[in-house]
C-alpha positions as MATLAB code, in Angstrom:
seq = 'GSMLGLAGEVGKAPKELADAMYFLAGQGLTGARAMDALTLSAKASAAGMGETKQIAQAMVAIMESYSSTGMTAAHAMDVLTMTVNRGGAEANTLATSLGRVTGIAAAAGIEFEEVGAYIATFTKVIPSAAEAVTSLRALIMNLEKPSEGAKEALGALGVSVEDLQKS';
ca = [
     152.321  -47.386  165.249;
     155.783  -48.339  164.029;
     154.301  -50.930  161.676;
     151.826  -48.428  160.223;
     154.673  -45.990  159.624;
     156.725  -48.756  157.998;
     153.779  -49.723  155.801;
     153.671  -46.217  154.371;
     157.447  -46.074  153.993;
     157.838  -49.327  152.037;
     154.430  -49.547  150.373;
     153.415  -52.808  152.032;
     150.000  -53.580  153.469;
     149.832  -53.488  157.261;
     148.440  -57.059  157.261;
     151.505  -58.352  155.386;
     153.743  -56.636  157.929;
     151.647  -57.918  160.829;
     151.881  -61.489  159.509;
     155.661  -61.207  159.304;
     155.845  -59.649  162.779;
     153.676  -62.431  164.166;
     156.144  -64.951  162.738;
     159.145  -63.038  164.125;
     157.556  -62.804  167.571;
     156.793  -66.517  167.460;
     160.492  -67.128  166.865;
     161.422  -65.171  169.969;
     162.345  -61.834  168.421;
     160.920  -58.936  170.379;
     161.261  -55.177  170.687;
     163.827  -53.359  168.581;
     165.354  -56.616  167.342;
     162.016  -57.742  165.905;
     161.326  -54.328  164.400;
     164.776  -54.252  162.770;
     164.187  -57.693  161.254;
     160.724  -56.651  160.077;
     162.036  -53.412  158.539;
     164.808  -55.222  156.660;
     162.389  -57.911  155.464;
     159.823  -55.335  154.329;
     162.416  -53.289  152.450;
     163.742  -56.420  150.739;
     160.190  -57.376  149.842;
     159.540  -53.919  148.425;
     162.674  -54.383  146.308;
     161.185  -57.550  144.813;
     162.866  -60.271  146.869;
     159.615  -61.981  147.850;
     156.925  -61.732  150.479;
     157.890  -60.047  153.737;
     157.156  -63.170  155.799;
     159.230  -65.402  153.483;
     162.189  -63.089  153.809;
     161.716  -62.924  157.577;
     161.694  -66.740  157.692;
     164.971  -66.921  155.776;
     166.508  -64.256  157.987;
     165.507  -66.073  161.180;
     166.869  -69.375  159.827;
     170.179  -67.675  159.104;
     170.307  -65.886  162.456;
     169.454  -69.051  164.397;
     171.871  -71.244  162.455;
     174.717  -68.769  162.886;
     173.807  -67.486  166.362;
     177.181  -68.574  167.750;
     178.859  -66.127  165.352;
     176.693  -63.206  166.466;
     174.824  -63.091  163.156;
     172.622  -60.016  162.965;
     169.560  -59.422  160.832;
     171.420  -56.704  158.922;
     174.375  -58.956  158.107;
     172.100  -61.845  157.135;
     170.193  -59.520  154.790;
     173.416  -58.125  153.297;
     174.669  -61.603  152.394;
     171.238  -62.724  151.204;
     170.961  -59.659  148.953;
     174.478  -60.167  147.587;
     173.681  -63.823  146.878;
     170.651  -62.819  144.842;
     172.476  -60.002  143.045;
     175.490  -62.134  142.101;
     173.560  -65.306  141.308;
     170.743  -66.267  139.011;
     168.122  -67.518  141.454;
     164.799  -65.858  142.003;
     164.916  -64.131  145.356;
     161.616  -65.533  146.591;
     162.624  -69.140  145.870;
     165.960  -68.606  147.586;
     164.233  -67.177  150.645;
     161.993  -70.237  150.917;
     164.812  -72.770  150.285;
     167.688  -71.350  152.285;
     166.608  -72.653  155.680;
     167.191  -76.209  154.453;
     170.953  -75.683  154.332;
     171.917  -73.035  156.884;
     171.769  -75.313  159.925;
     173.860  -78.083  158.428;
     176.327  -75.577  156.949;
     176.783  -73.763  160.257;
     177.252  -77.083  162.092;
     179.949  -78.012  159.563;
     181.777  -74.726  160.220;
     180.927  -73.195  156.856;
     180.460  -69.432  157.064;
     177.239  -67.965  155.719;
     179.209  -65.879  153.224;
     180.568  -69.140  151.771;
     177.042  -70.568  151.563;
     175.959  -67.451  149.691;
     178.938  -67.632  147.342;
     178.228  -71.277  146.523;
     174.556  -70.587  145.835;
     175.321  -67.505  143.736;
     177.877  -69.426  141.669;
     175.623  -72.453  141.229;
     172.611  -70.390  140.209;
     174.605  -68.541  137.562;
     174.658  -71.859  135.685;
     171.411  -73.451  136.857;
     169.061  -70.716  138.131;
     167.298  -72.901  140.674;
     167.695  -72.012  144.336;
     166.159  -75.336  145.366;
     168.722  -77.285  143.317;
     171.566  -75.151  144.656;
     170.473  -75.759  148.246;
     169.990  -79.495  147.644;
     173.403  -79.717  145.982;
     175.120  -77.885  148.828;
     173.383  -80.042  151.466;
     174.505  -83.199  149.665;
     178.065  -81.890  149.336;
     178.283  -81.048  153.039;
     176.793  -84.371  154.077;
     179.189  -86.267  151.808;
     182.151  -84.365  153.239;
     180.965  -85.011  156.789;
     180.406  -88.739  156.209;
     182.108  -89.763  152.979;
     181.510  -93.182  151.461;
     184.337  -95.702  151.142;
     184.391  -95.022  147.391;
     184.837  -91.302  148.021;
     187.654  -91.991  150.472;
     189.402  -94.190  147.928;
     188.968  -91.638  145.139;
     190.411  -88.877  147.327;
     193.267  -91.146  148.359;
     194.083  -91.750  144.693;
     194.423  -87.965  144.334;
     196.713  -87.790  147.347;
     194.132  -86.072  149.551;
     192.719  -87.423  152.775;
     189.165  -86.871  153.947;
     190.543  -85.101  157.020;
     192.575  -82.681  154.870;
     189.534  -81.908  152.766;
     187.347  -81.352  155.830;
     189.914  -78.983  157.342;
     190.129  -76.930  154.164;
];
């Protein structure tokens, strides 16, 4: 009943909402938490950010990656929306690419707001969410395990790898 009401509210087909809810339930979201995530995903989809299920997938990736910070669906959607609004990437491509970087970023101690800011800035110049995500993944991995050449180059600038990682 709630999904049928939501379908009328956001102008999405019940099947599209059911597919997204099926995904959310499969990820362990139930009850009000699942309905909140579905509602946010459906509203973002109605606003042109992509398919409801794609948005739900991005939201779950963010929530799971940042679960230790208490990341909520609403906060994940706020940052995701701001990233799209401030950047140049297509919302649907960002939603499908984002999960490739959130886990590694969270493990490195990088806040989701910083991930969003990087992607928004990058996509202002090169409007490709996939390239922004790939670039950020590579940057994080290189900071986590820098090559000897990178260590030497930083040393020449008077910066240690440890100082850079802390900052």
